[in-house]
Amino acid sequence: MTAYKYSASLLSLFASLSTAMVFSAVVMYFVNANAKNDYEERAALLEKRFVESSQAEVKSEVQRMLKRMDAVRESSVEMRKSAVALRVASAAEYVNLSLERRGSYKSADFGKTISAFKGADDSGRFFIVAEDGKIIYHEEDESFIGRNILELLKGSPELSDVLKELRDSGFGFGSYELQDNLVKSGKRRIGYVQRLKGVPLFIGSSFTVESAEEEAKKRVAASIRRERYGKDGVGYFWVNTNDFQAVVHPITPELEGKNLKNMRSRDGQYIFQEIDKILKNGGGYAEYFWPRPDTVVPERKVTYVTEYKPWGWVIGTGFYFSDLEKQLEEERRLIEKLVQNDLAEVKKVIVYLFLAVLAVGVFIYRMIRRLEIRQEGHRNLLEQYKSILDKSSVVTITDEFGVMTYVNDKFCEISGYSRDELLGNRHNIIKHPTTPIETFKDLWGTITKGRVWKGVLRNRRKDGESFYISATIAPILNRFGEVIEYIACANDITELVENRNRIEELFNSDSLTGLGSRVKLINDAEPIEYPVLAILDIRGFKQINEFFGNHFADRILMETAREFVAFPALSGYLVYRLHSDKFGILADNADILVFKENIAAAMRRVGAILQERHGEDKRIYFTAGIAADKDNLLAYADMALNGAKKLKQDILVYSQADNRIIADFEENLEIIRKVSDALKNDRVTAYYQPIIDLKTGDSEKYECLMRIIDENGDVISPAKFLDISKKTNMYPRLTARVIEKSVAAFKNLPYHFSINLSVEDIFDRDTMDYLFTVAKNNGVLGRLVIEIVESQELVNIDETNRIFEKFKSGGAKISIDDFGAGFSNFDYLMNIRADYLKIDASIVKRVEDDEASREIIASIVSLAKHSGMRTVAEFISNENIAREISLLGVDYGQGYFYGKPEEKPVFISQAIVI
């Protein structure tokens, strides 16, 4: 009986062990089978996504390059047109002077006169034509002289109309073709013609469109040779002609100039013949083998090709499947690692099964599986968190000594270093030498104490370029509270910083003369203990501008700037152009009498030089005001300048005891009387100017502008009374009246409306309480926009934001007026947390013909978008400005082009100018 029990025990134990072994084998089989199936499914999905995303990327890159080619073509023609127009204008001015001295054009030697303007390209040849079309002079072909231009060009009937328009306008561009038997170089030409002064003649020059196209091709080819894209920088473009001639191949330049029709890939197919078939169907994707740039080993490649029809070019770019193979290999290793981890856990279960009864083993197995499932869930969540963080931010992990143990792809991309180059190194590898040592002391002093550090760091890429990151660095602690590693998460803010720096650079310099701007003058004068300033302007500059034209006026400004800088007596002084014809000259701790003598000498000498250079009829005189006051330097110098003009003196030095400068006192009293009378008789009102949404063309907003009506019924602009009113106790009452009128006007209208508030208004508690109460009680708080004027005078941003918080919580918006005039600290300005930026009128007015103004506006738009703000351009006075503003991406437009200020809000809806 004992033996039977013993045997039963063995059988029971064997059965238990056998069950455990079979169960273990089954578990191991399914772990491996599931891992294999997962890998195959994930590999197929990975390949599909890789091909789809890569095809979309290369197609997008080709389309981007096609847009660039269109832009280069257009810019080449425009640059040629600008060059030929400038050359004709210069030659016309010289010929006019020559004809004035000669008195008659019939015996003039035009070839000798114009020879100084002869250019090196086909746009450098001139011709002179009479009003009736007779050719008086032709530099390119003397046989044309005496013949009528209508006989030489194709389209004679249309040319008659062109000549008539030129007689009316005096200048203009035109496109034409010579008769076939007269063509020497290029059929189609674009010419510019300008009327000569006082004679029935036109002078002109032209260039061939073909030459502009060839120049554009060279520029595009050079750009394509340099262009690289993609994570590893292996993406490039190649270009052939549609008859198989290689034009550009950056990786294999020896192919350029060769016919590739019969070129075969490694698998034997005629690559470019197959591509030609694809092009006949409008373009598409081709697959073949081609060497990868960084390995020079032929690999499977897919290329997107299309034709650029204006030049008969075939352009393509593609991707290699080795990138997919790398991803598949990483996936395979990951699966293997997961399988090994799972098998290790299963083995533990088997050991427990052999040491315990089946019931206990199953129980333990189930408990372990629960733990595994929970761990896998946590691991899956952590992997998702890590994936999101890696895709959105720059991430690095270091040990407790600062040695990098992990970097993500974004860190490699932004730094320019490979992962192998970074791991095992400290962050010193990207440290920028200009970053203060105190920054790193603060950083390490914070994180080594177990606290989180936040800040902005300037770093240096492998290629030497700078980049900026907004970083958060946190210590990772063990269960004893000891730091075991550090993790850093950062965002790339390089573009935002560079845009800010670009705007500051543009605001600190004058684009016409190269001198410092008013902003730079203010910044330069700030640290000087005893600054002395002279403000000079050119007498009658408005008449010079109107009589001789903008081009000549600009020359006078540029030459004046150069001569002031070069004048010996002004050495050691700083010269600025403030605006229009006003210049500033700043000295540090100078004797004011010596300074005055030097300014006077410079005014006399520079005026004489300009008169000698441009003739007796162009006399240039200056008026100057001088001040030496630390706190009111510009204001007092400007007052002295105005006083000098009224007293008809060349120079006047400001003095508080000088009664001549206070001559405006009686005029100010009269203005105060008119303001007081308007308040008593309810003649303070608001006019409303529409603000147009540049996407819809509708007036969605209005600006409320203060006006007073005098006893004669005349409307008076705030420019004449507001500054003086601020010095009296009437100013808060003026603001209250505008608030009252504006809220009443928009109470029953659906539009947003803005009310201008000065610094005095914002920090006047009664004014702000009144605005909030009236707007809330009348149901317009959600449509109110507070427009801050004189933003540069805000000195307490925290208090300003606290005041605005109550309004913003009720739906009101904040707008910054005159953005771009007088700001030097944009970080300070951005802290206001505004909703709108209103671009200063002085910048908008010049956008038609001033590249620097366009650059400033583009930078402001970019800065606003990064900061979540909308932009408004004011003082849009004509269609050209409206078009430029719209192309630069500004959100809203305002100005007389759309509508002038009216007594009542007038809805505007019009087609957008683009």
CSV table of C-alpha atoms in Angstrom, one decimal, residues 142-306:
chain,number,residue,atom,x,y,z
A,142,GLU,CA,24.2,102.8,-87.4
A,143,SER,CA,22.3,101.7,-90.6
A,144,PHE,CA,19.1,102.2,-88.7
A,145,ILE,CA,19.7,106.0,-88.4
A,146,GLY,CA,17.3,108.0,-90.4
A,147,ARG,CA,14.8,105.2,-90.8
A,148,ASN,CA,11.4,105.1,-89.1
A,149,ILE,CA,11.2,102.7,-86.1
A,150,LEU,CA,7.8,101.5,-87.3
A,151,GLU,CA,9.6,100.0,-90.4
A,152,LEU,CA,12.0,98.0,-88.3
A,153,LEU,CA,9.8,96.4,-85.7
A,154,LYS,CA,7.0,93.8,-86.0
A,155,GLY,CA,3.5,95.0,-85.1
A,156,SER,CA,3.8,98.6,-86.6
A,157,PRO,CA,0.1,99.5,-86.0
A,158,GLU,CA,0.4,98.8,-82.3
A,159,LEU,CA,3.7,100.7,-82.1
A,160,SER,CA,1.9,103.9,-83.3
A,161,ASP,CA,-0.3,103.7,-80.2
A,162,VAL,CA,2.8,103.0,-78.0
A,163,LEU,CA,4.6,106.1,-79.4
A,164,LYS,CA,1.5,108.2,-78.7
A,165,GLU,CA,1.3,107.0,-75.1
A,166,LEU,CA,5.0,107.8,-74.7
A,167,ARG,CA,4.4,111.4,-75.9
A,168,ASP,CA,1.7,111.7,-73.2
A,169,SER,CA,3.5,110.0,-70.3
A,170,GLY,CA,7.1,110.7,-71.1
A,171,PHE,CA,8.5,107.3,-70.2
A,172,GLY,CA,7.7,103.6,-70.1
A,173,PHE,CA,8.6,100.0,-70.8
A,174,GLY,CA,7.7,98.1,-74.0
A,175,SER,CA,8.2,94.6,-75.5
A,176,TYR,CA,9.0,94.3,-79.2
A,177,GLU,CA,10.7,92.3,-82.0
A,178,LEU,CA,12.8,93.4,-84.9
A,179,GLN,CA,12.0,92.3,-88.4
A,180,ASP,CA,13.5,88.8,-89.0
A,181,ASN,CA,16.1,90.1,-91.5
A,182,LEU,CA,17.4,92.6,-88.9
A,183,VAL,CA,17.8,90.2,-85.9
A,184,LYS,CA,21.4,89.9,-84.7
A,185,SER,CA,21.0,88.6,-81.1
A,186,GLY,CA,17.7,87.5,-79.5
A,187,LYS,CA,14.3,88.1,-81.1
A,188,ARG,CA,12.2,89.4,-78.2
A,189,ARG,CA,13.3,92.5,-76.4
A,190,ILE,CA,12.1,94.6,-73.6
A,191,GLY,CA,13.0,98.3,-73.8
A,192,TYR,CA,12.7,101.4,-71.7
A,193,VAL,CA,12.2,104.9,-73.2
A,194,GLN,CA,12.2,108.3,-71.6
A,195,ARG,CA,11.5,111.7,-73.1
A,196,LEU,CA,14.4,114.2,-73.2
A,197,LYS,CA,13.7,117.6,-71.6
A,198,GLY,CA,12.7,120.4,-73.9
A,199,VAL,CA,13.2,118.6,-77.2
A,200,PRO,CA,10.9,116.2,-79.3
A,201,LEU,CA,13.2,113.3,-78.7
A,202,PHE,CA,13.1,110.0,-76.7
A,203,ILE,CA,16.1,108.1,-75.4
A,204,GLY,CA,15.9,104.4,-74.8
A,205,SER,CA,17.8,101.1,-74.3
A,206,SER,CA,16.7,97.5,-74.3
A,207,PHE,CA,17.7,93.9,-73.5
A,208,THR,CA,16.8,90.6,-74.9
A,209,VAL,CA,14.5,88.3,-73.0
A,210,GLU,CA,16.8,85.4,-74.0
A,211,SER,CA,19.7,86.9,-72.1
A,212,ALA,CA,17.6,87.3,-68.9
A,213,GLU,CA,16.5,83.7,-69.3
A,214,GLU,CA,20.1,82.5,-69.6
A,215,GLU,CA,21.1,84.5,-66.5
A,216,ALA,CA,18.2,82.9,-64.6
A,217,LYS,CA,19.2,79.4,-65.7
A,218,LYS,CA,22.8,80.0,-64.4
A,219,ARG,CA,21.4,81.2,-61.1
A,220,VAL,CA,19.1,78.2,-60.8
A,221,ALA,CA,21.8,75.7,-61.7
A,222,ALA,CA,24.1,77.1,-59.1
A,223,SER,CA,21.3,76.9,-56.5
A,224,ILE,CA,20.5,73.3,-57.4
A,225,ARG,CA,24.2,72.3,-57.1
A,226,ARG,CA,24.2,73.6,-53.5
A,227,GLU,CA,20.8,72.4,-52.5
A,228,ARG,CA,20.6,69.4,-50.0
A,229,TYR,CA,17.7,68.2,-47.9
A,230,GLY,CA,16.7,65.3,-45.8
A,231,LYS,CA,17.8,64.0,-42.4
A,232,ASP,CA,21.2,62.8,-43.6
A,233,GLY,CA,21.6,65.5,-46.2
A,234,VAL,CA,21.6,63.0,-49.1
A,235,GLY,CA,18.6,64.5,-50.9
A,236,TYR,CA,19.6,66.4,-54.0
A,237,PHE,CA,18.2,67.5,-57.4
A,238,TRP,CA,19.3,66.7,-60.9
A,239,VAL,CA,18.4,68.4,-64.2
A,240,ASN,CA,18.4,67.2,-67.8
A,241,THR,CA,17.1,68.7,-71.0
A,242,ASN,CA,14.1,67.0,-72.6
A,243,ASP,CA,16.5,65.6,-75.2
A,244,PHE,CA,18.5,63.7,-72.5
A,245,GLN,CA,21.4,66.2,-72.1
A,246,ALA,CA,22.6,66.4,-68.4
A,247,VAL,CA,22.5,70.0,-67.2
A,248,VAL,CA,23.1,69.7,-63.4
A,249,HIS,CA,24.1,66.6,-61.4
A,250,PRO,CA,25.7,67.7,-58.1
A,251,ILE,CA,26.8,64.2,-57.0
A,252,THR,CA,28.1,63.1,-60.4
A,253,PRO,CA,29.2,66.3,-62.1
A,254,GLU,CA,31.1,64.4,-64.8
A,255,LEU,CA,27.7,63.6,-66.3
A,256,GLU,CA,27.0,67.2,-67.0
A,257,GLY,CA,26.9,68.0,-70.7
A,258,LYS,CA,26.6,64.4,-71.7
A,259,ASN,CA,23.7,62.7,-73.4
A,260,LEU,CA,22.2,60.1,-71.0
A,261,LYS,CA,19.7,58.5,-73.3
A,262,ASN,CA,21.5,55.2,-73.3
A,263,MET,CA,22.6,55.1,-69.7
A,264,ARG,CA,21.7,51.9,-67.9
A,265,SER,CA,21.2,51.2,-64.2
A,266,ARG,CA,22.6,48.2,-62.4
A,267,ASP,CA,19.5,46.1,-63.3
A,268,GLY,CA,19.9,46.9,-67.0
A,269,GLN,CA,17.1,49.3,-67.6
A,270,TYR,CA,17.5,52.5,-69.7
A,271,ILE,CA,16.9,54.9,-66.9
A,272,PHE,CA,16.2,58.1,-68.7
A,273,GLN,CA,14.3,56.5,-71.5
A,274,GLU,CA,11.9,55.2,-68.9
A,275,ILE,CA,11.8,58.6,-67.3
A,276,ASP,CA,10.9,60.1,-70.7
A,277,LYS,CA,7.9,57.8,-70.9
A,278,ILE,CA,6.8,59.0,-67.5
A,279,LEU,CA,7.2,62.6,-68.5
A,280,LYS,CA,4.9,62.1,-71.5
A,281,ASN,CA,2.1,61.3,-69.0
A,282,GLY,CA,2.7,64.5,-67.1
A,283,GLY,CA,5.5,63.3,-64.7
A,284,GLY,CA,5.6,60.8,-61.9
A,285,TYR,CA,7.8,58.3,-60.1
A,286,ALA,CA,10.5,56.1,-61.5
A,287,GLU,CA,12.3,53.3,-59.7
A,288,TYR,CA,15.9,52.2,-60.5
A,289,PHE,CA,19.3,51.6,-58.9
A,290,TRP,CA,21.7,54.5,-58.3
A,291,PRO,CA,24.7,55.2,-56.0
A,292,ARG,CA,23.8,56.7,-52.7
A,293,PRO,CA,25.9,60.0,-52.2
A,294,ASP,CA,27.3,59.1,-48.8
A,295,THR,CA,28.1,55.5,-49.5
A,296,VAL,CA,28.7,55.5,-53.4
A,297,VAL,CA,27.0,52.1,-53.4
A,298,PRO,CA,24.2,51.5,-56.0
A,299,GLU,CA,20.9,51.2,-54.1
A,300,ARG,CA,17.2,50.9,-54.9
A,301,LYS,CA,15.9,54.4,-55.5
A,302,VAL,CA,12.6,56.0,-56.3
A,303,THR,CA,12.6,59.4,-58.1
A,304,TYR,CA,9.9,61.9,-58.8
A,305,VAL,CA,10.4,63.7,-62.1
A,306,THR,CA,8.6,66.4,-64.0
